[in-house]
PDB file of C-alpha atoms and ligand atoms in Angstrom:
ATOM      1  CA  MET A 273    -218.775 135.723  62.501  1.00 61.00           C
ATOM      2  CA  ARG A 274    -221.812 135.925  64.798  1.00 66.00           C
ATOM      3  CA  GLN A 275    -221.520 133.803  67.968  1.00 75.00           C
ATOM      4  CA  ILE A 276    -224.290 131.332  68.751  1.00 90.00           C
ATOM      5  CA  GLY A 277    -224.840 130.774  72.460  1.00 94.00           C
ATOM      6  CA  LYS A 278    -226.716 128.054  74.279  1.00 97.00           C
ATOM      7  CA  PHE A 279    -229.616 128.180  76.683  1.00 98.00           C
ATOM      8  CA  ILE A 280    -228.652 126.057  79.719  1.00 98.00           C
ATOM      9  CA  THR A 281    -230.981 125.428  82.652  1.00 98.00           C
ATOM     10  CA  ILE A 282    -230.240 123.947  86.082  1.00 98.00           C
ATOM     11  CA  GLU A 283    -232.955 122.036  87.862  1.00 98.00           C
ATOM     12  CA  GLY A 284    -233.485 119.925  90.937  1.00 98.00           C
ATOM     13  CA  GLY A 285    -235.316 119.763  94.234  1.00 96.00           C
ATOM     14  CA  GLU A 286    -234.647 121.713  97.356  1.00 92.00           C
ATOM     15  CA  GLY A 287    -231.047 122.090  98.533  1.00 92.00           C
ATOM     16  CA  VAL A 288    -229.533 120.057  95.674  1.00 96.00           C
ATOM     17  CA  GLY A 289    -226.835 122.699  95.179  1.00 95.00           C
ATOM     18  CA  LYS A 290    -228.044 124.701  92.174  1.00 96.00           C
ATOM     19  CA  SER A 291    -226.659 128.012  93.450  1.00 93.00           C
ATOM     20  CA  SER A 292    -223.315 126.419  94.319  1.00 91.00           C
ATOM     21  CA  ASN A 293    -222.983 124.905  90.840  1.00 98.00           C
ATOM     22  CA  ILE A 294    -224.381 127.737  88.716  1.00 98.00           C
ATOM     23  CA  ALA A 295    -221.482 129.967  89.697  1.00 97.00           C
ATOM     24  CA  PHE A 296    -219.125 127.158  88.678  1.00 98.00           C
ATOM     25  CA  ILE A 297    -220.829 126.667  85.279  1.00 98.00           C
ATOM     26  CA  ALA A 298    -220.817 130.384  84.475  1.00 98.00           C
ATOM     27  CA  GLU A 299    -217.174 130.806  85.477  1.00 98.00           C
ATOM     28  CA  TRP A 300    -216.129 127.726  83.495  1.00 98.00           C
ATOM     29  CA  LEU A 301    -217.882 128.991  80.354  1.00 98.00           C
ATOM     30  CA  ARG A 302    -216.342 132.463  80.720  1.00 98.00           C
ATOM     31  CA  GLN A 303    -212.900 130.903  81.044  1.00 98.00           C
ATOM     32  CA  HIS A 304    -213.647 129.173  77.741  1.00 97.00           C
ATOM     33  CA  GLY A 305    -214.350 132.487  76.046  1.00 96.00           C
ATOM     34  CA  LYS A 306    -218.132 132.528  76.220  1.00 97.00           C
ATOM     35  CA  ASP A 307    -220.253 135.614  76.808  1.00 97.00           C
ATOM     36  CA  VAL A 308    -222.454 134.396  79.681  1.00 98.00           C
ATOM     37  CA  ILE A 309    -225.491 135.751  81.481  1.00 98.00           C
ATOM     38  CA  VAL A 310    -226.795 134.167  84.675  1.00 98.00           C
ATOM     39  CA  THR A 311    -230.460 134.487  85.472  1.00 98.00           C
ATOM     40  CA  ARG A 312    -233.199 132.716  87.412  1.00 98.00           C
ATOM     41  CA  GLU A 313    -236.857 131.781  87.597  1.00 98.00           C
ATOM     42  CA  PRO A 314    -239.197 132.830  88.898  1.00 98.00           C
ATOM     43  CA  GLY A 315    -237.547 136.231  88.426  1.00 98.00           C
ATOM     44  CA  GLY A 316    -234.773 137.579  86.257  1.00 98.00           C
ATOM     45  CA  THR A 317    -236.355 141.015  85.582  1.00 98.00           C
ATOM     46  CA  PRO A 318    -237.624 143.689  88.001  1.00 98.00           C
ATOM     47  CA  LEU A 319    -241.275 142.814  87.313  1.00 98.00           C
ATOM     48  CA  ALA A 320    -240.704 139.052  87.420  1.00 98.00           C
ATOM     49  CA  GLU A 321    -238.806 139.458  90.715  1.00 98.00           C
ATOM     50  CA  ARG A 322    -241.895 141.179  92.149  1.00 98.00           C
ATOM     51  CA  ILE A 323    -243.982 138.201  91.067  1.00 98.00           C
ATOM     52  CA  ARG A 324    -241.366 135.937  92.689  1.00 98.00           C
ATOM     53  CA  GLN A 325    -241.835 137.748  96.006  1.00 98.00           C
ATOM     54  CA  ILE A 326    -245.551 136.960  95.907  1.00 98.00           C
ATOM     55  CA  LEU A 327    -244.907 133.324  94.964  1.00 98.00           C
ATOM     56  CA  LEU A 328    -242.388 132.704  97.753  1.00 97.00           C
ATOM     57  CA  ASP A 329    -244.160 134.705 100.463  1.00 96.00           C
ATOM     58  CA  LYS A 330    -244.864 132.210 103.261  1.00 92.00           C
ATOM     59  CA  THR A 331    -247.547 134.455 104.742  1.00 94.00           C
ATOM     60  CA  GLU A 332    -249.542 133.950 101.522  1.00 94.00           C
ATOM     61  CA  THR A 333    -251.725 131.010 102.506  1.00 94.00           C
ATOM     62  CA  THR A 334    -254.665 131.417 100.107  1.00 96.00           C
ATOM     63  CA  MET A 335    -252.988 130.945  96.724  1.00 97.00           C
ATOM     64  CA  CYS A 336    -254.656 128.188  94.703  1.00 97.00           C
ATOM     65  CA  SER A 337    -252.688 125.947  92.321  1.00 97.00           C
ATOM     66  CA  ASP A 338    -253.965 127.644  89.159  1.00 97.00           C
ATOM     67  CA  THR A 339    -252.953 131.080  90.450  1.00 98.00           C
ATOM     68  CA  GLU A 340    -249.506 129.718  91.289  1.00 98.00           C
ATOM     69  CA  LEU A 341    -249.194 128.198  87.822  1.00 98.00           C
ATOM     70  CA  LEU A 342    -250.322 131.364  86.034  1.00 98.00           C
ATOM     71  CA  LEU A 343    -248.000 133.565  88.096  1.00 98.00           C
ATOM     72  CA  MET A 344    -245.069 131.273  87.199  1.00 98.00           C
ATOM     73  CA  PHE A 345    -245.876 131.697  83.519  1.00 98.00           C
ATOM     74  CA  ALA A 346    -246.551 135.435  83.878  1.00 98.00           C
ATOM     75  CA  ALA A 347    -243.074 135.861  85.351  1.00 99.00           C
ATOM     76  CA  ARG A 348    -241.676 133.602  82.616  1.00 99.00           C
ATOM     77  CA  ALA A 349    -243.309 135.602  79.803  1.00 98.00           C
ATOM     78  CA  GLN A 350    -241.648 138.772  81.095  1.00 98.00           C
ATOM     79  CA  HIS A 351    -238.310 137.032  81.591  1.00 98.00           C
ATOM     80  CA  ILE A 352    -238.338 135.603  78.068  1.00 98.00           C
ATOM     81  CA  ASP A 353    -239.308 138.942  76.525  1.00 98.00           C
ATOM     82  CA  GLU A 354    -236.825 141.092  78.446  1.00 98.00           C
ATOM     83  CA  VAL A 355    -233.871 138.770  79.006  1.00 98.00           C
ATOM     84  CA  ILE A 356    -233.858 135.387  77.295  1.00 98.00           C
ATOM     85  CA  ARG A 357    -234.832 136.206  73.697  1.00 98.00           C
ATOM     86  CA  PRO A 358    -232.572 139.300  73.550  1.00 98.00           C
ATOM     87  CA  ALA A 359    -229.657 137.246  74.924  1.00 98.00           C
ATOM     88  CA  ILE A 360    -230.243 134.518  72.332  1.00 97.00           C
ATOM     89  CA  GLN A 361    -230.312 137.184  69.601  1.00 96.00           C
ATOM     90  CA  ASN A 362    -227.006 138.560  70.951  1.00 96.00           C
ATOM     91  CA  GLY A 363    -225.432 135.105  70.754  1.00 96.00           C
ATOM     92  CA  GLN A 364    -224.929 134.948  74.538  1.00 98.00           C
ATOM     93  CA  TRP A 365    -224.847 131.826  76.684  1.00 98.00           C
ATOM     94  CA  ILE A 366    -227.687 131.804  79.185  1.00 98.00           C
ATOM     95  CA  VAL A 367    -227.334 129.942  82.484  1.00 98.00           C
ATOM     96  CA  CYS A 368    -230.758 129.889  84.100  1.00 98.00           C
ATOM     97  CA  ASP A 369    -231.557 128.704  87.639  1.00 98.00           C
ATOM     98  CA  ARG A 370    -234.798 126.760  86.949  1.00 98.00           C
ATOM     99  CA  PHE A 371    -237.173 127.058  83.994  1.00 98.00           C
ATOM    100  CA  THR A 372    -240.288 125.247  82.786  1.00 98.00           C
ATOM    101  CA  ASP A 373    -239.155 121.796  83.953  1.00 98.00           C
ATOM    102  CA  ALA A 374    -239.627 123.230  87.460  1.00 98.00           C
ATOM    103  CA  THR A 375    -243.243 124.016  86.597  1.00 98.00           C
ATOM    104  CA  TYR A 376    -243.821 120.418  85.485  1.00 98.00           C
ATOM    105  CA  ALA A 377    -242.092 119.146  88.635  1.00 98.00           C
ATOM    106  CA  TYR A 378    -243.547 121.499  91.286  1.00 98.00           C
ATOM    107  CA  GLN A 379    -246.955 122.519  89.935  1.00 98.00           C
ATOM    108  CA  GLY A 380    -247.464 119.259  87.989  1.00 98.00           C
ATOM    109  CA  GLY A 381    -245.770 116.636  90.185  1.00 98.00           C
ATOM    110  CA  GLY A 382    -245.979 118.491  93.488  1.00 98.00           C
ATOM    111  CA  ARG A 383    -249.393 120.170  93.314  1.00 97.00           C
ATOM    112  CA  GLY A 384    -251.060 117.762  90.898  1.00 97.00           C
ATOM    113  CA  VAL A 385    -251.930 120.312  88.174  1.00 98.00           C
ATOM    114  CA  SER A 386    -252.608 118.543  84.871  1.00 97.00           C
ATOM    115  CA  LEU A 387    -249.533 118.253  82.679  1.00 97.00           C
ATOM    116  CA  GLU A 388    -251.656 119.010  79.595  1.00 97.00           C
ATOM    117  CA  ARG A 389    -252.591 122.366  81.085  1.00 97.00           C
ATOM    118  CA  ILE A 390    -248.920 123.153  81.745  1.00 98.00           C
ATOM    119  CA  ALA A 391    -248.022 122.101  78.193  1.00 98.00           C
ATOM    120  CA  LEU A 392    -250.667 124.485  76.788  1.00 98.00           C
ATOM    121  CA  LEU A 393    -249.167 127.414  78.707  1.00 98.00           C
ATOM    122  CA  GLU A 394    -245.654 126.351  77.725  1.00 98.00           C
ATOM    123  CA  THR A 395    -246.573 126.591  74.044  1.00 98.00           C
ATOM    124  CA  TRP A 396    -248.476 129.834  74.514  1.00 98.00           C
ATOM    125  CA  VAL A 397    -245.717 131.630  76.439  1.00 98.00           C
ATOM    126  CA  GLN A 398    -242.616 130.096  74.855  1.00 98.00           C
ATOM    127  CA  GLY A 399    -243.589 129.168  71.298  1.00 98.00           C
ATOM    128  CA  ASN A 400    -240.815 126.776  70.319  1.00 97.00           C
ATOM    129  CA  LEU A 401    -238.283 128.138  72.847  1.00 98.00           C
ATOM    130  CA  ARG A 402    -236.797 125.269  74.892  1.00 98.00           C
ATOM    131  CA  PRO A 403    -233.458 124.928  76.719  1.00 98.00           C
ATOM    132  CA  ASP A 404    -230.605 123.401  74.708  1.00 98.00           C
ATOM    133  CA  LEU A 405    -229.283 121.601  77.765  1.00 98.00           C
ATOM    134  CA  THR A 406    -230.684 120.916  81.228  1.00 98.00           C
ATOM    135  CA  PHE A 407    -228.642 119.785  84.211  1.00 98.00           C
ATOM    136  CA  LEU A 408    -230.792 117.859  86.666  1.00 98.00           C
ATOM    137  CA  LEU A 409    -229.031 117.798  90.038  1.00 98.00           C
ATOM    138  CA  ASP A 410    -230.457 114.690  91.612  1.00 98.00           C
ATOM    139  CA  LEU A 411    -230.351 114.034  95.347  1.00 98.00           C
ATOM    140  CA  PRO A 412    -232.445 111.990  97.791  1.00 98.00           C
ATOM    141  CA  VAL A 413    -235.066 114.299  99.289  1.00 97.00           C
ATOM    142  CA  HIS A 414    -233.969 113.897 102.916  1.00 96.00           C
ATOM    143  CA  GLN A 415    -230.408 114.936 102.016  1.00 96.00           C
ATOM    144  CA  GLY A 416    -231.607 118.035 100.130  1.00 95.00           C
ATOM    145  CA  MET A 417    -233.868 119.028 103.020  1.00 92.00           C
ATOM    146  CA  GLN A 418    -231.009 118.573 105.440  1.00 92.00           C
ATOM    147  CA  ARG A 419    -228.714 120.788 103.376  1.00 91.00           C
ATOM    148  CA  ALA A 420    -231.407 123.444 102.943  1.00 88.00           C
ATOM    149  CA  SER A 421    -232.231 123.475 106.660  1.00 85.00           C
ATOM    150  CA  ASN A 422    -228.848 125.057 107.386  1.00 78.00           C
ATOM    151  CA  ARG A 423    -229.930 128.212 105.568  1.00 74.00           C
ATOM    152  CA  SER A 424    -232.391 131.084 106.078  1.00 73.00           C
ATOM    153  CA  ALA A 425    -236.078 130.697 107.111  1.00 81.00           C
ATOM    154  CA  PRO A 426    -238.111 128.473 104.734  1.00 85.00           C
ATOM    155  CA  ASP A 427    -240.150 130.152 101.952  1.00 89.00           C
ATOM    156  CA  ARG A 428    -243.665 129.118 100.850  1.00 90.00           C
ATOM    157  CA  PHE A 429    -242.394 126.084  98.888  1.00 90.00           C
ATOM    158  CA  GLU A 430    -239.790 125.031 101.429  1.00 86.00           C
ATOM    159  CA  GLN A 431    -242.545 124.650 104.020  1.00 87.00           C
ATOM    160  CA  GLU A 432    -243.927 121.653 102.104  1.00 90.00           C
ATOM    161  CA  GLN A 433    -243.544 118.120 103.487  1.00 91.00           C
ATOM    162  CA  ALA A 434    -241.139 115.438 102.241  1.00 94.00           C
ATOM    163  CA  GLU A 435    -243.929 113.696 100.210  1.00 97.00           C
ATOM    164  CA  PHE A 436    -244.328 116.847  98.115  1.00 97.00           C
ATOM    165  CA  PHE A 437    -240.602 116.879  97.320  1.00 97.00           C
ATOM    166  CA  GLU A 438    -240.659 113.131  96.562  1.00 98.00           C
ATOM    167  CA  ARG A 439    -243.287 113.816  93.874  1.00 98.00           C
ATOM    168  CA  VAL A 440    -241.206 116.719  92.567  1.00 98.00           C
ATOM    169  CA  ARG A 441    -238.127 114.514  92.325  1.00 98.00           C
ATOM    170  CA  ALA A 442    -240.033 111.665  90.637  1.00 98.00           C
ATOM    171  CA  CYS A 443    -241.398 114.078  88.032  1.00 98.00           C
ATOM    172  CA  TYR A 444    -237.951 115.524  87.280  1.00 98.00           C
ATOM    173  CA  ARG A 445    -236.463 112.034  86.899  1.00 98.00           C
ATOM    174  CA  LEU A 446    -239.276 110.964  84.614  1.00 98.00           C
ATOM    175  CA  ARG A 447    -238.785 114.028  82.407  1.00 98.00           C
ATOM    176  CA  ALA A 448    -235.068 113.264  82.204  1.00 98.00           C
ATOM    177  CA  THR A 449    -235.783 109.763  80.925  1.00 98.00           C
ATOM    178  CA  GLN A 450    -238.310 111.146  78.433  1.00 98.00           C
ATOM    179  CA  GLU A 451    -235.825 113.693  77.016  1.00 98.00           C
ATOM    180  CA  PRO A 452    -232.402 112.063  77.329  1.00 98.00           C
ATOM    181  CA  THR A 453    -230.830 114.283  74.660  1.00 97.00           C
ATOM    182  CA  ARG A 454    -231.574 117.508  76.515  1.00 98.00           C
ATOM    183  CA  PHE A 455    -231.147 116.332  80.114  1.00 98.00           C
ATOM    184  CA  ARG A 456    -227.930 115.446  81.901  1.00 98.00           C
ATOM    185  CA  VAL A 457    -228.599 113.887  85.288  1.00 98.00           C
ATOM    186  CA  ILE A 458    -225.893 114.741  87.813  1.00 98.00           C
ATOM    187  CA  ASP A 459    -225.493 112.797  91.053  1.00 98.00           C
ATOM    188  CA  ALA A 460    -225.579 115.689  93.543  1.00 98.00           C
ATOM    189  CA  ALA A 461    -224.851 113.535  96.623  1.00 97.00           C
ATOM    190  CA  PRO A 462    -221.033 113.519  96.651  1.00 98.00           C
ATOM    191  CA  ALA A 463    -218.813 116.409  97.739  1.00 97.00           C
ATOM    192  CA  LEU A 464    -219.113 119.612  95.674  1.00 97.00           C
ATOM    193  CA  GLN A 465    -215.816 118.993  93.858  1.00 97.00           C
ATOM    194  CA  GLN A 466    -217.055 115.629  92.591  1.00 98.00           C
ATOM    195  CA  VAL A 467    -220.378 117.102  91.518  1.00 98.00           C
ATOM    196  CA  GLN A 468    -218.530 119.791  89.600  1.00 98.00           C
ATOM    197  CA  ALA A 469    -216.286 117.189  87.937  1.00 98.00           C
ATOM    198  CA  GLN A 470    -219.427 115.546  86.481  1.00 98.00           C
ATOM    199  CA  ILE A 471    -220.694 118.929  85.283  1.00 98.00           C
ATOM    200  CA  GLU A 472    -217.333 119.792  83.742  1.00 98.00           C
ATOM    201  CA  GLN A 473    -217.383 116.605  81.667  1.00 98.00           C
ATOM    202  CA  VAL A 474    -220.700 117.631  80.158  1.00 98.00           C
ATOM    203  CA  LEU A 475    -219.489 121.187  79.509  1.00 98.00           C
ATOM    204  CA  HIS A 476    -216.379 119.912  77.722  1.00 96.00           C
ATOM    205  CA  ALA A 477    -218.619 118.005  75.352  1.00 94.00           C
ATOM    206  CA  ILE A 478    -220.707 121.037  74.357  1.00 92.00           C
ATOM    207  CA  VAL A 479    -218.293 123.972  73.996  1.00 91.00           C
TER     208      VAL A 479
HETATM  209  N1  LIG B 247    -240.671 127.030  91.427  1.00 60.16           N
HETATM  210  C1  LIG B 247    -241.853 126.432  91.039  1.00 60.16           C
HETATM  211  O1  LIG B 247    -242.603 125.925  91.866  1.00 60.16           O
HETATM  212  N2  LIG B 247    -242.178 126.424  89.717  1.00 60.16           N
HETATM  213  C2  LIG B 247    -241.417 127.001  88.751  1.00 60.16           C
HETATM  214  O2  LIG B 247    -241.766 126.975  87.564  1.00 60.16           O
HETATM  215  C3  LIG B 247    -240.181 127.606  89.184  1.00 60.16           C
HETATM  216  C4  LIG B 247    -239.840 127.595  90.531  1.00 60.16           C
HETATM  217  C5  LIG B 247    -239.290 128.226  88.159  1.00 60.16           C
HETATM  218  C6  LIG B 247    -237.727 129.054  94.296  1.00 60.16           C
HETATM  219  O3  LIG B 247    -236.705 128.460  93.609  1.00 60.16           O
HETATM  220  C7  LIG B 247    -238.906 128.149  94.348  1.00 60.16           C
HETATM  221  O4  LIG B 247    -239.705 128.298  93.173  1.00 60.16           O
HETATM  222  C8  LIG B 247    -238.526 126.706  94.382  1.00 60.16           C
HETATM  223  C9  LIG B 247    -239.381 126.013  93.328  1.00 60.16           C
HETATM  224  C10 LIG B 247    -240.329 127.063  92.872  1.00 60.16           C
HETATM  225  N3  LIG B 247    -238.832 126.235  95.681  1.00 60.16           N
HETATM  226  N4  LIG B 247    -238.352 125.282  96.274  1.00 60.16           N
HETATM  227  N5  LIG B 247    -238.029 124.485  96.973  1.00 60.16           N
HETATM  228  P1  LIG B 247    -235.190 128.613  94.057  1.00 60.16           P
HETATM  229  O5  LIG B 247    -234.424 127.829  93.054  1.00 60.16           O
HETATM  230  O6  LIG B 247    -234.841 130.010  94.267  1.00 60.16           O
HETATM  231  O7  LIG B 247    -235.180 127.909  95.546  1.00 60.16           O
HETATM  232  P2  LIG B 247    -234.544 126.581  96.017  1.00 60.16           P
HETATM  233  O8  LIG B 247    -234.896 125.379  95.245  1.00 60.16           O
HETATM  234  O9  LIG B 247    -234.933 126.531  97.422  1.00 60.16           O
HETATM  235  O10 LIG B 247    -233.020 126.768  95.688  1.00 60.16           O
HETATM  236  P3  LIG B 247    -231.925 127.190  96.629  1.00 60.16           P
HETATM  237  O11 LIG B 247    -232.518 127.602  97.911  1.00 60.16           O
HETATM  238  O12 LIG B 247    -231.121 128.249  95.940  1.00 60.16           O
HETATM  239  O13 LIG B 247    -231.133 125.811  96.798  1.00 60.16           O
HETATM  240  P4  LIG B 247    -229.974 125.254  95.876  1.00 60.16           P
HETATM  241  O14 LIG B 247    -229.468 126.356  95.005  1.00 60.16           O
HETATM  242  O15 LIG B 247    -230.375 124.042  95.165  1.00 60.16           O
HETATM  243  O16 LIG B 247    -228.894 124.813  96.918  1.00 60.16           O
HETATM  244  P5  LIG B 247    -227.579 125.613  97.416  1.00 60.16           P
HETATM  245  O17 LIG B 247    -228.008 126.884  98.122  1.00 60.16           O
HETATM  246  O18 LIG B 247    -226.548 125.692  96.361  1.00 60.16           O
HETATM  247  O19 LIG B 247    -227.076 124.528  98.454  1.00 60.16           O
HETATM  248  C11 LIG B 247    -227.765 124.268  99.659  1.00 60.16           C
HETATM  249  C12 LIG B 247    -226.751 124.018 100.790  1.00 60.16           C
HETATM  250  O20 LIG B 247    -226.063 122.803 100.516  1.00 60.16           O
HETATM  251  C13 LIG B 247    -225.694 125.111 100.906  1.00 60.16           C
HETATM  252  O21 LIG B 247    -225.385 125.266 102.242  1.00 60.16           O
HETATM  253  C14 LIG B 247    -224.490 124.506 100.161  1.00 60.16           C
HETATM  254  O22 LIG B 247    -223.270 124.984 100.638  1.00 60.16           O
HETATM  255  C15 LIG B 247    -224.671 123.028 100.442  1.00 60.16           C
HETATM  256  N6  LIG B 247    -224.164 122.158  99.357  1.00 60.16           N
HETATM  257  C16 LIG B 247    -224.279 122.348  98.023  1.00 60.16           C
HETATM  258  N7  LIG B 247    -223.705 121.329  97.349  1.00 60.16           N
HETATM  259  C17 LIG B 247    -223.216 120.481  98.286  1.00 60.16           C
HETATM  260  C18 LIG B 247    -222.515 119.222  98.220  1.00 60.16           C
HETATM  261  N8  LIG B 247    -222.214 118.645  97.049  1.00 60.16           N
HETATM  262  N9  LIG B 247    -222.197 118.635  99.364  1.00 60.16           N
HETATM  263  C19 LIG B 247    -222.511 119.183 100.563  1.00 60.16           C
HETATM  264  N10 LIG B 247    -223.158 120.368 100.709  1.00 60.16           N
HETATM  265  C20 LIG B 247    -223.515 120.999  99.577  1.00 60.16           C
END
């Protein structure tokens, strides 16, 4: 019988621990017999990764909000065409580091782009494709910034001020309350093991 996978996305502000937990989710699913691919946005294909480089380039100081938004969706269109739709057709489980909720949170909440405009592009690029499940790793902004500061030099987004990330977080939390069936909000503040215990509970309920 043909397997049916799920499209899982992981979202959250800066330094919430997405990378640390994505590896855990993918490994857990594989141990439960699932055929898993891990991917990310912006990126996930050679062309979309080139667009990512432009988007994250901190020396790029002229990019206006509409260009940023359109580049996010250009990368997404390529990612969906080359990776996501084929994986769904193959019955694979997709674990994706950020997706369109990030566009609502960063370009909508952060930059102030109209949510209607984002919704138009979402429908154009995705049709009815939406994640089956979204983990929102939620963490106070100052804690996320502190965690992220221990890593490499900040990219174009990471250079933003705390107020920007407060708006991003507020937008994510609002979306989670608006779509409680799809979202699972995870308290990302405790130690990694405790965060992963919350994630594992959700995974047990869906496999
Ligand atoms: N973006 C956008 O604007 N619009 C869009 O539509 C999309 C994206 C799709 C790149 O994303 C940027 O693109 C992003 C939004 C924008 N910019 N920002 N900010 P990204 O996901 O590649 O970049 P990122 O958000 O900066 O993610 P990251 O750097 O990979 O961070 P993370 O994955 O959330 O965190 P981490 O690397 O797993 O953890 C950070 C540190 O904390 C690390 O040292 C860990 O060991 C530590 N950590 C993790 N968990 C814990 C716990 N529980 N306790 C203590 N320490 C911990």
